[in-house]
Amino acid sequence: METFILIGITGIGLGALYFLVASGLSLIYGLMGVLNFAHGSFLSVGAFVGYWLARNLGPETSMSEFILAMIIGGLAAGAFALLVEQLLITRLYDRHIDQALVTVGVSLVVGALLGGWFTNDLQIFPTPLWFYTAVNVGGAMIPADRVVYIATAVLLLIANWALLKFTRIGLIIRAGVENRHMVNALGVNVRLAFSTVFFLGGFAAGVGGVLVSVYSNGVSPLIAGTYLIYGFIVVVIGGMGSVPGSFIAAMLIGVIRQFANYYVTGLGDFVVVILLAGVLLIRPQGLLGKARA
Amino acid sequence: MLRWKYSRPLLALLLIVLAIAPMFTSLPLGKPGLQQTMAVAFIWGALALTYDLLFGFTGLLSFGHALYFATGVYVSCILINHDVVSWWLAALIAIASSGLLAALVGAASLRTTGITFAMVTLAFGEAGHVIVGKNFFNLTGGENGIALNAERIPQFWIGVFNTKYIYWTALLALIITYLVIWWVTESSAGKVFAALRDNEQRVQVLGLNTQRFKLLSFVISGTLAGMLGFVMLIAAGSAAPRFAESTVTIALLLMVVIGGAVTRWGAVLGGIFYSIASTRMQDLTQQESFASIPKWIGGPIAEPALLLGIIFIFIVMFAPGGLSGAYYRLRLRALTRKSS
């Protein structure tokens, strides 16, 4: 039973990391139809800014310093995402393939810059000592960092939901996901919604980047690629444009992957792809996605 | 499309020069080093062309093309090393496996379209990368890959002095790929591919089975990629997980966009350029004069992805059509000026 809880919660912790990447991808795709390959570079930017800050704040990182690094990393990634959107994406309005291509270019350039400045080797991310302790959940000793991942993901999910539900910009985003051209035709400024979504997606990815660096025991420009691919899988399974769908899919994938890996090492990734193929065959629009005409 | 009446004789001449140049040791192409670089560049050029069939001609943005290439590399290497069948049969089985895998993955992922299709093929391709990296049944050698057992392939492919045979093999593979894709794209099926890219609904209204034609394009492209995988195995001498990475597909996309899609020769040129540029750039940055450049500039420049990425963004933003597109625009301008 303890092992069961341990693997389950570790899986949810991993799912939380996937969700942080996928939530932005899903909204960006749902609202603008942009397949954002630069999302991995948002994650890297967040991770490296957070790393740089945590390193310069002093030898021992306290919990509050870590949270500060996480927020600043998220803001930097959000600002970078905004820059990419304003400088490149908006100029290719409605040319979806070209938009995807340009984001591929961005991810290459960012990867090369970070690799050139910081090298591609893994560098230890300074983490608070509390992360290395364990929390007792139903008799199972859960590594404390997992709790942080889950708490952050849930917090962002709630913030996301509140923003989409209760604010005017949230209303525009939701309407835009339903039918962007209609919103535009009604004279609502969708451009602002685009920028908001890019900033928020970048912020979540940046925060995710800091947490991913803790999970992977260090920062490296090479880490982002794996999470980007998992982010895509989560978005497809959860349904494009649906944040709750991404959340459910991310948790599902994290847990399934962890259990499969527990029984047979390396089986996890394979099972996830089988799951993806199954979902596509039975429900091509994803779990909570709406079928498109 | 514009055709230049001298283009074919010139192309034939270029091919003859490329084919006989390695025989003269005084020429740069007589040296094994350049022969190896060019052989690898030819393979990339051909692979970019198979990707152009998907992306340029049929309008399918696949991010999992590396899967079929890597299948060709790994299946032939495993069969040859374990002495299951002779090398040529191993190559044929590898090509067939790539085609079969493309049929299976294509059938599942072509249920989606556009951007979702891109994501799904990416996921399948990445699964392939994970599988070869995990060393199941001790077959793929995990992260280190497997070295090809040189005793089980013809001896003219072995050794530095025989590099010219690898060069010729790669050139032959490029020519075969070019001819097959030329034949396919000029055939009536090829016309349907182009129609699918331009207006899928219209093709459907005409009563054609769009899924079947997309799958045909996907399988032809995958099968050719499998063949090139075998040739890459001969040229590289080993099967490694880097052939299965999603970065391979992204590199192919860059090659096609830089060279220009739908012109065939554009993709080949883009592939050759990309391959040479990334190997030469690494050589260049290892020179002494490079060390004098401050690290914050020199570090990123040493990564070939920086320059290629910037060129790529520039072409997507400002020069869609790439090198070959720019060439045709210039010719069109020259022709209209003459006629007016």
XYZ file of C-alpha atoms in Angstrom:
633
model
C 0.000 0.000 0.000
C 2.802 2.438 0.897
C 4.540 1.755 -2.405
C 1.254 2.263 -4.189
C 0.739 5.695 -2.587
C 4.374 6.639 -3.173
C 4.269 5.793 -6.872
C 0.850 7.376 -7.261
C 1.860 10.691 -5.675
C 5.194 10.745 -7.483
C 3.219 10.224 -10.681
C 0.898 13.114 -9.820
C 3.969 15.247 -9.088
C 5.338 14.422 -12.520
C 1.913 15.107 -14.015
C 1.963 18.524 -12.327
C 5.165 19.358 -14.225
C 3.581 18.243 -17.492
C 0.547 20.364 -16.741
C 2.640 23.510 -16.243
C 4.004 23.075 -19.777
C 0.764 21.878 -21.348
C -1.626 24.524 -19.989
C 0.019 27.287 -22.016
C 0.394 25.129 -25.112
C -3.258 24.218 -24.973
C -4.537 27.797 -24.616
C -2.170 29.146 -27.273
C -3.295 26.464 -29.668
C -6.952 26.732 -28.744
C -7.083 30.501 -29.126
C -4.648 31.175 -31.955
C -4.105 27.853 -33.695
C -0.366 28.187 -33.116
C 1.621 25.006 -32.581
C 4.202 26.542 -30.308
C 7.533 24.754 -30.550
C 9.114 27.679 -28.716
C 7.314 26.620 -25.534
C 10.297 24.483 -24.584
C 12.502 27.556 -24.835
C 10.129 29.456 -22.504
C 10.735 26.639 -20.048
C 14.500 26.934 -20.528
C 14.460 30.723 -20.116
C 12.503 30.382 -16.858
C 14.837 27.673 -15.611
C 18.028 29.622 -16.364
C 16.793 32.949 -15.010
C 15.639 31.180 -11.847
C 18.966 29.363 -11.643
C 20.973 32.538 -12.113
C 18.954 34.338 -9.448
C 19.067 31.481 -6.927
C 22.830 31.191 -7.404
C 23.339 34.908 -6.791
C 21.056 35.165 -3.768
C 23.550 33.470 -1.482
C 25.024 30.086 -0.720
C 21.993 28.535 0.943
C 18.657 28.937 -0.757
C 15.757 29.370 1.645
C 12.182 28.497 0.771
C 11.202 32.126 0.205
C 14.240 32.697 -1.996
C 13.298 29.668 -4.034
C 9.749 30.925 -4.483
C 11.142 34.297 -5.530
C 13.400 32.584 -8.091
C 10.392 30.664 -9.354
C 8.265 33.793 -9.778
C 11.059 35.833 -11.390
C 11.850 32.891 -13.675
C 8.180 32.708 -14.618
C 7.986 36.465 -15.270
C 11.129 36.387 -17.411
C 9.737 33.511 -19.442
C 6.418 35.335 -19.764
C 8.189 38.478 -20.979
C 10.179 36.425 -23.456
C 6.992 34.742 -24.688
C 5.425 38.165 -25.167
C 8.458 39.263 -27.171
C 8.243 36.210 -29.432
C 4.538 36.795 -29.948
C 4.878 40.490 -30.752
C 8.013 40.207 -32.854
C 7.304 37.055 -34.848
C 3.907 35.427 -34.370
C 1.670 38.447 -34.971
C 3.470 39.200 -38.222
C 2.473 35.801 -39.578
C -1.197 36.264 -38.749
C -3.210 33.147 -39.648
C -0.300 31.516 -41.502
C -0.340 28.599 -39.066
C 2.332 26.436 -40.648
C 4.735 29.385 -40.888
C 3.966 30.290 -37.280
C 4.881 26.768 -36.208
C 8.066 26.946 -38.308
C 9.121 30.257 -36.808
C 8.718 28.866 -33.292
C 10.952 25.949 -34.303
C 13.547 28.547 -35.287
C 13.168 30.333 -31.941
C 13.691 27.087 -30.037
C 16.887 26.412 -32.015
C 18.288 29.891 -31.426
C 17.458 29.905 -27.699
C 18.914 26.413 -27.312
C 22.126 27.513 -29.042
C 22.409 30.710 -26.969
C 21.848 28.970 -23.642
C 24.081 26.073 -24.651
C 26.819 28.516 -25.634
C 26.586 30.567 -22.468
C 25.984 27.919 -19.838
C 27.154 24.734 -21.685
C 24.845 21.783 -22.232
C 26.031 19.971 -19.097
C 23.722 19.601 -16.146
C 24.371 22.244 -13.462
C 23.014 21.791 -9.965
C 20.038 24.000 -9.184
C 20.299 25.431 -5.624
C 17.315 24.054 -3.729
C 16.089 24.582 -0.153
C 17.033 21.757 2.210
C 13.371 21.108 2.955
C 13.004 19.613 -0.551
C 15.175 16.681 0.466
C 13.008 15.741 3.452
C 10.012 13.442 3.261
C 6.354 14.010 4.031
C 4.257 11.236 5.564
C 1.107 10.539 3.552
C -0.860 7.495 4.717
C 2.301 5.749 5.890
C 4.211 6.414 2.672
C 7.205 8.731 2.826
C 6.789 11.170 -0.058
C 9.790 13.299 -1.117
C 8.836 16.876 -0.252
C 9.624 18.321 -3.688
C 6.681 16.362 -5.159
C 4.342 18.248 -2.842
C 5.707 21.551 -4.140
C 5.066 20.521 -7.767
C 1.511 19.473 -7.037
C 0.745 22.592 -4.973
C 2.112 24.880 -7.696
C 0.139 23.132 -10.424
C -3.103 23.239 -8.433
C -2.527 26.911 -7.593
C -1.989 27.741 -11.265
C -5.007 25.695 -12.298
C -7.211 27.632 -9.852
C -5.713 30.979 -10.901
C -6.238 30.036 -14.535
C -9.824 28.995 -13.915
C -10.562 32.188 -11.955
C -9.049 34.343 -14.667
C -10.976 32.646 -17.425
C -14.203 32.632 -15.411
C -14.355 36.017 -13.713
C -12.407 38.571 -15.752
C -13.306 40.324 -18.962
C -10.104 39.219 -20.686
C -10.887 35.668 -19.575
C -14.284 35.950 -21.196
C -12.678 37.128 -24.444
C -10.210 34.235 -24.335
C -12.975 31.687 -23.779
C -15.049 33.182 -26.573
C -11.976 33.278 -28.818
C -11.311 29.580 -28.274
C -14.910 28.891 -29.322
C -14.862 31.095 -32.415
C -12.072 33.582 -32.922
C -13.434 35.100 -36.128
C -16.808 35.817 -34.583
C -15.195 37.592 -31.618
C -13.110 39.609 -34.030
C -16.129 40.466 -36.144
C -17.944 41.749 -33.057
C -15.246 44.369 -32.667
C -13.559 42.929 -29.589
C -9.806 43.370 -29.391
C -8.568 39.784 -29.665
C -4.946 40.873 -30.015
C -4.837 41.698 -26.300
C -6.187 38.237 -25.503
C -3.463 36.697 -27.692
C -0.754 38.554 -25.804
C -2.291 37.644 -22.442
C -2.381 33.987 -23.353
C 1.227 34.043 -24.532
C 2.365 35.793 -21.361
C 0.450 33.425 -19.089
C 1.589 30.377 -21.043
C 5.178 31.599 -20.843
C 4.800 32.298 -17.120
C 3.494 28.783 -16.394
C 6.234 27.247 -18.532
C 8.887 29.369 -16.781
C 7.666 28.348 -13.318
C 7.576 24.781 -14.649
C 11.136 25.219 -15.875
C 12.403 26.013 -12.378
C 10.558 23.009 -10.930
C 11.706 20.733 -13.755
C 15.288 21.750 -12.975
C 14.791 20.639 -9.384
C 13.224 17.361 -10.537
C 16.047 16.696 -13.046
C 18.708 17.643 -10.442
C 19.944 20.588 -12.487
C 19.538 23.014 -15.386
C 20.480 22.241 -18.976
C 19.120 23.537 -22.296
C 18.617 19.923 -23.339
C 15.946 19.128 -20.735
C 13.153 21.217 -22.249
C 12.717 19.010 -25.332
C 11.358 16.022 -23.432
C 8.865 18.125 -21.508
C 7.732 19.877 -24.670
C 6.945 16.519 -26.254
C 5.077 15.387 -23.142
C 3.290 18.722 -23.178
C 2.118 18.040 -26.733
C 0.939 14.554 -25.812
C -0.960 15.948 -22.817
C -2.613 18.605 -24.974
C -3.688 16.081 -27.610
C -5.071 13.649 -25.033
C -6.718 16.346 -22.922
C -8.213 18.189 -25.865
C -6.964 21.342 -27.568
C -7.862 24.557 -25.812
C -9.173 22.913 -22.657
C -7.134 23.709 -19.540
C -9.043 21.299 -17.249
C -8.596 18.655 -19.970
C -4.856 19.256 -19.892
C -4.881 18.939 -16.101
C -6.679 15.597 -16.140
C -4.548 14.259 -19.002
C -1.314 15.412 -17.346
C -2.161 13.661 -14.064
C -3.272 10.541 -15.919
C -0.077 10.382 -17.954
C 2.162 11.099 -14.969
C 0.589 8.340 -12.878
C 0.396 5.765 -15.683
C 3.975 6.441 -16.711
C 5.232 6.106 -13.136
C 3.402 2.819 -12.552
C 4.529 1.323 -15.865
C 8.103 2.343 -15.127
C 7.879 0.759 -11.675
C 6.991 -2.651 -13.062
C 9.195 -2.602 -16.175
C 11.938 0.002 -16.466
C 11.499 2.105 -19.581
C 8.000 0.847 -20.310
C 6.414 4.161 -19.256
C 7.108 6.183 -22.408
C 5.893 3.328 -24.535
C 2.608 2.988 -22.629
C 2.001 6.732 -22.961
C 2.320 6.541 -26.750
C -0.036 3.545 -26.870
C -2.481 5.590 -24.776
C -2.125 8.466 -27.227
C -2.822 6.186 -30.201
C -5.841 4.720 -28.363
C -7.308 8.140 -27.577
C -6.836 9.222 -31.198
C -8.606 6.162 -32.512
C -11.545 6.368 -30.091
C -11.810 10.090 -29.486
C -9.682 12.140 -31.935
C -10.654 15.476 -30.335
C -9.224 14.438 -26.941
C -10.891 13.924 -23.569
C -12.470 17.345 -23.052
C -11.935 18.768 -26.525
C -14.775 19.790 -28.778
C -15.026 18.211 -32.206
C -14.210 20.777 -34.832
C -16.365 21.158 -37.886
C 6.374 25.894 -63.152
C 9.138 27.588 -65.003
C 11.522 25.363 -66.870
C 14.880 26.351 -68.107
C 15.764 24.527 -71.297
C 19.430 24.148 -70.402
C 18.783 22.801 -66.927
C 18.804 19.110 -67.819
C 22.095 18.957 -69.767
C 23.700 21.076 -67.041
C 22.386 18.759 -64.349
C 23.723 15.741 -66.244
C 27.115 17.434 -66.564
C 27.155 18.219 -62.832
C 26.333 14.611 -62.022
C 29.130 13.331 -64.268
C 31.608 15.708 -62.634
C 30.456 14.638 -59.150
C 30.688 10.983 -60.163
C 34.191 10.997 -61.645
C 35.844 13.624 -59.409
C 36.725 11.135 -56.610
C 38.931 9.188 -59.049
C 41.443 12.040 -59.248
C 43.402 12.172 -56.017
C 44.755 15.633 -56.827
C 41.266 17.144 -56.663
C 39.716 18.093 -53.287
C 37.063 15.425 -53.915
C 39.865 12.874 -54.257
C 40.538 13.145 -50.524
C 38.687 10.717 -48.232
C 37.799 13.517 -45.769
C 35.753 15.509 -48.250
C 34.346 12.332 -49.780
C 32.951 11.333 -46.391
C 31.511 14.826 -45.786
C 29.914 14.814 -49.231
C 28.558 11.270 -48.845
C 26.794 12.278 -45.628
C 25.599 15.494 -47.293
C 24.130 13.504 -50.208
C 22.218 11.289 -47.784
C 20.811 14.354 -46.012
C 19.915 15.914 -49.345
C 18.024 12.774 -50.338
C 16.344 12.549 -46.942
C 15.276 16.177 -47.203
C 13.738 15.300 -50.569
C 11.679 12.484 -49.022
C 10.516 15.010 -46.434
C 9.655 17.456 -49.210
C 7.307 14.824 -50.664
C 5.376 14.923 -47.381
C 5.649 18.551 -46.380
C 6.022 20.358 -49.705
C 4.097 18.211 -52.149
C 1.367 16.715 -49.952
C 1.139 19.391 -47.273
C 1.631 16.979 -44.378
C 3.650 18.570 -41.582
C 5.112 15.440 -39.988
C 7.470 15.728 -37.045
C 8.218 12.026 -36.890
C 10.082 11.379 -40.124
C 13.219 10.358 -38.223
C 11.361 7.209 -37.138
C 11.484 5.591 -40.613
C 15.056 6.678 -41.241
C 16.137 5.234 -37.886
C 14.183 2.043 -38.573
C 16.244 1.621 -41.730
C 19.474 2.219 -39.810
C 18.677 -0.034 -36.860
C 16.897 -2.944 -38.545
C 19.635 -3.374 -41.141
C 22.376 -3.030 -38.513
C 20.798 -5.585 -36.176
C 20.138 -8.100 -38.958
C 23.672 -7.755 -40.345
C 25.414 -7.908 -36.960
C 23.522 -10.997 -35.809
C 24.211 -12.655 -39.152
C 20.515 -13.394 -39.695
C 20.588 -12.835 -43.448
C 23.087 -11.530 -45.982
C 23.615 -7.768 -46.080
C 21.507 -7.037 -49.142
C 18.560 -9.023 -47.811
C 18.984 -7.209 -44.497
C 18.771 -3.917 -46.380
C 15.618 -5.036 -48.191
C 13.976 -6.190 -44.951
C 14.921 -2.894 -43.307
C 13.369 -0.917 -46.171
C 10.217 -3.027 -45.981
C 10.006 -2.552 -42.189
C 10.242 1.213 -42.597
C 7.434 1.122 -45.135
C 5.291 -1.111 -42.928
C 5.864 1.062 -39.869
C 4.993 4.144 -41.912
C 1.769 2.432 -42.985
C 0.813 1.606 -39.386
C 1.733 4.958 -37.845
C 0.303 6.795 -40.840
C -3.024 4.971 -40.568
C -3.365 6.041 -36.916
C -2.029 9.585 -37.124
C -3.712 10.542 -40.421
C -6.996 10.411 -38.521
C -5.955 13.866 -37.382
C -5.089 16.801 -39.601
C -2.941 19.911 -39.635
C -1.323 20.860 -36.386
C -2.667 17.891 -34.421
C -1.098 15.610 -37.005
C 2.225 17.324 -36.378
C 1.933 16.712 -32.639
C 0.908 13.086 -33.029
C 3.707 12.190 -35.451
C 6.109 13.913 -33.079
C 4.914 11.685 -30.247
C 5.286 8.505 -32.316
C 8.733 9.563 -33.480
C 9.788 10.258 -29.925
C 8.537 6.835 -28.847
C 10.919 5.348 -31.415
C 13.774 7.385 -29.969
C 12.920 6.201 -26.459
C 12.759 2.561 -27.563
C 16.181 2.524 -29.239
C 17.629 4.399 -26.257
C 16.359 1.790 -23.774
C 18.207 -1.247 -25.205
C 15.340 -3.771 -25.081
C 16.565 -7.402 -25.412
C 20.088 -6.030 -25.755
C 19.402 -5.284 -29.427
C 19.853 -1.550 -29.895
C 22.791 -0.927 -27.559
C 20.973 1.810 -25.624
C 22.431 5.319 -25.553
C 25.720 4.194 -27.122
C 24.143 2.582 -30.156
C 25.735 -0.333 -31.997
C 28.765 -0.496 -34.248
C 28.258 -2.202 -37.581
C 30.176 -5.474 -37.853
C 32.470 -4.651 -40.784
C 33.149 -8.295 -41.612
C 29.614 -8.921 -42.749
C 29.389 -6.273 -45.469
C 31.291 -6.159 -48.792
C 34.912 -5.129 -48.290
C 34.792 -2.230 -50.765
C 32.793 -0.272 -48.168
C 35.489 -0.686 -45.520
C 38.564 1.426 -44.853
C 39.651 5.010 -45.463
C 40.934 4.353 -48.985
C 37.554 2.968 -49.956
C 35.667 6.092 -48.864
C 35.020 6.820 -52.537
C 32.776 3.746 -52.714
C 30.719 5.103 -49.838
C 30.597 8.398 -51.718
C 29.344 6.664 -54.857
C 26.803 4.638 -52.879
C 25.422 7.813 -51.321
C 25.337 9.577 -54.699
C 23.505 6.606 -56.197
C 21.008 6.642 -53.313
C 20.417 10.344 -53.915
C 19.831 9.748 -57.634
C 17.451 6.843 -56.963
C 15.516 8.929 -54.416
C 15.350 11.846 -56.834
C 14.105 9.674 -59.699
C 11.459 7.939 -57.560
C 10.174 11.227 -56.180
C 10.259 12.823 -59.606
C 8.227 9.919 -60.977
C 5.774 9.994 -58.045
C 5.201 13.742 -58.078
C 4.729 13.870 -61.850
C 2.334 10.894 -61.819
C -1.428 11.249 -61.462
C -1.162 10.282 -57.782
C 1.321 13.130 -57.400
C -1.257 15.522 -58.801
C -3.711 14.325 -56.149
C -1.052 14.930 -53.467
C -0.697 18.521 -54.621
C -4.466 18.905 -54.744
C -4.714 17.593 -51.167
C -2.246 20.221 -50.075
C -4.068 23.028 -51.844
C -7.686 22.111 -51.173
C -8.515 18.885 -49.415
C -12.261 19.476 -49.399
C -12.334 19.834 -53.150
C -10.550 16.507 -53.605
C -13.082 14.903 -51.302
C -15.953 16.372 -53.301
C -14.415 14.917 -56.455
C -14.979 11.506 -54.880
C -11.386 10.535 -54.147
C -10.389 8.768 -50.961
C -8.196 11.465 -49.428
C -7.009 9.264 -46.546
C -5.666 6.655 -48.955
C -3.680 9.162 -51.002
C -2.202 10.781 -47.901
C -1.219 7.363 -46.607
C 0.366 6.527 -49.982
C 2.512 9.646 -49.804
C 3.399 8.881 -46.192
C 4.420 5.296 -46.995
C 6.475 6.167 -50.095
C 8.314 8.820 -48.124
C 8.876 6.475 -45.177
C 10.114 3.616 -47.381
C 12.643 5.844 -49.121
C 13.777 7.147 -45.733
C 14.346 3.513 -44.707
C 16.578 2.945 -47.718
C 18.561 6.064 -46.860
C 18.845 4.716 -43.321
C 20.695 1.686 -44.665
C 23.024 3.916 -46.693
C 23.635 6.063 -43.609
C 24.556 2.915 -41.694
C 27.204 2.164 -44.327
C 28.478 5.757 -44.247
C 28.451 6.202 -40.452
C 29.493 2.644 -39.584
C 27.132 2.511 -36.619
C 23.530 2.868 -35.531
C 23.075 5.515 -32.837
C 20.034 7.042 -31.072
C 20.873 10.432 -32.624
C 19.380 9.144 -35.892
C 16.032 8.689 -34.147
C 15.891 12.069 -32.384
C 13.139 14.518 -33.204
C 15.922 16.989 -33.998
C 16.538 14.963 -37.184
C 13.037 15.747 -38.408
C 13.396 19.373 -37.386
C 16.684 19.529 -39.310
C 14.886 18.076 -42.362
C 12.229 20.746 -42.030
C 14.935 23.414 -41.935
C 16.639 21.923 -44.986
C 13.423 21.927 -47.019
C 12.436 25.445 -45.973
C 15.931 26.872 -46.540
C 16.264 25.170 -49.928
C 12.659 25.796 -50.873
C 9.786 23.307 -50.953
C 8.074 21.743 -53.986
C 10.973 22.270 -56.399
C 12.726 18.964 -55.595
C 16.211 20.326 -56.262
C 15.647 22.982 -53.608
C 15.226 20.364 -50.880
C 18.311 18.461 -52.077
C 20.358 21.648 -52.136
C 19.044 22.668 -48.708
C 19.992 19.272 -47.284
C 23.498 19.353 -48.744
C 24.017 22.940 -47.595
C 22.734 22.254 -44.083
C 24.844 19.127 -43.678
C 28.055 20.766 -44.873
C 27.365 23.953 -42.913
C 26.881 22.131 -39.620
C 30.028 19.981 -39.991
C 32.214 22.824 -41.326
C 31.060 25.225 -38.632
C 32.219 22.826 -35.940
C 35.643 22.551 -37.629
C 35.857 26.318 -37.908
C 35.111 26.993 -34.257
C 37.872 24.626 -33.182
C 40.535 26.795 -34.814
C 42.860 28.910 -32.696
C 41.794 32.286 -34.048
C 38.330 31.485 -32.778
C 39.555 31.390 -29.166
C 40.227 35.146 -29.232
C 36.506 35.906 -29.580
C 34.956 36.601 -26.147
C 33.091 33.628 -24.741
C 29.679 35.269 -24.574
C 29.731 35.667 -28.381
C 31.932 32.728 -29.273
C 30.047 30.198 -27.163
C 26.711 30.514 -28.972
C 28.372 30.846 -32.408
C 30.069 27.498 -31.840
C 26.587 25.944 -31.874
C 25.604 25.478 -35.538
C 21.934 25.749 -34.525
C 22.314 29.495 -33.886
C 23.178 30.579 -37.420
C 20.936 27.983 -39.073
C 18.069 28.965 -36.772
C 18.481 32.649 -37.619
C 18.647 31.926 -41.372
C 15.567 29.772 -40.975
C 13.532 32.428 -39.145
C 14.610 34.993 -41.732
C 13.496 32.788 -44.636
C 10.142 31.959 -43.051
C 9.463 35.617 -42.283
C 10.782 37.345 -45.363
C 11.618 34.875 -48.127
C 9.094 32.044 -48.249
C 10.184 29.696 -51.016
C 13.777 29.535 -49.828
C 16.757 29.412 -52.178
C 14.964 27.755 -55.090
C 11.976 30.057 -54.683
C 14.260 33.083 -54.863
C 15.912 31.610 -57.965
C 12.578 31.143 -59.743
C 11.495 34.654 -58.789
C 14.683 36.059 -60.307
C 14.201 34.035 -63.507
C 10.594 35.119 -63.731
C 11.674 38.744 -63.405
C 14.313 38.297 -66.112
C 11.820 36.662 -68.450
C 9.103 39.278 -68.002
C 11.648 42.025 -68.588
C 12.744 40.383 -71.840
C 9.205 40.001 -73.144
C 8.140 43.548 -72.339
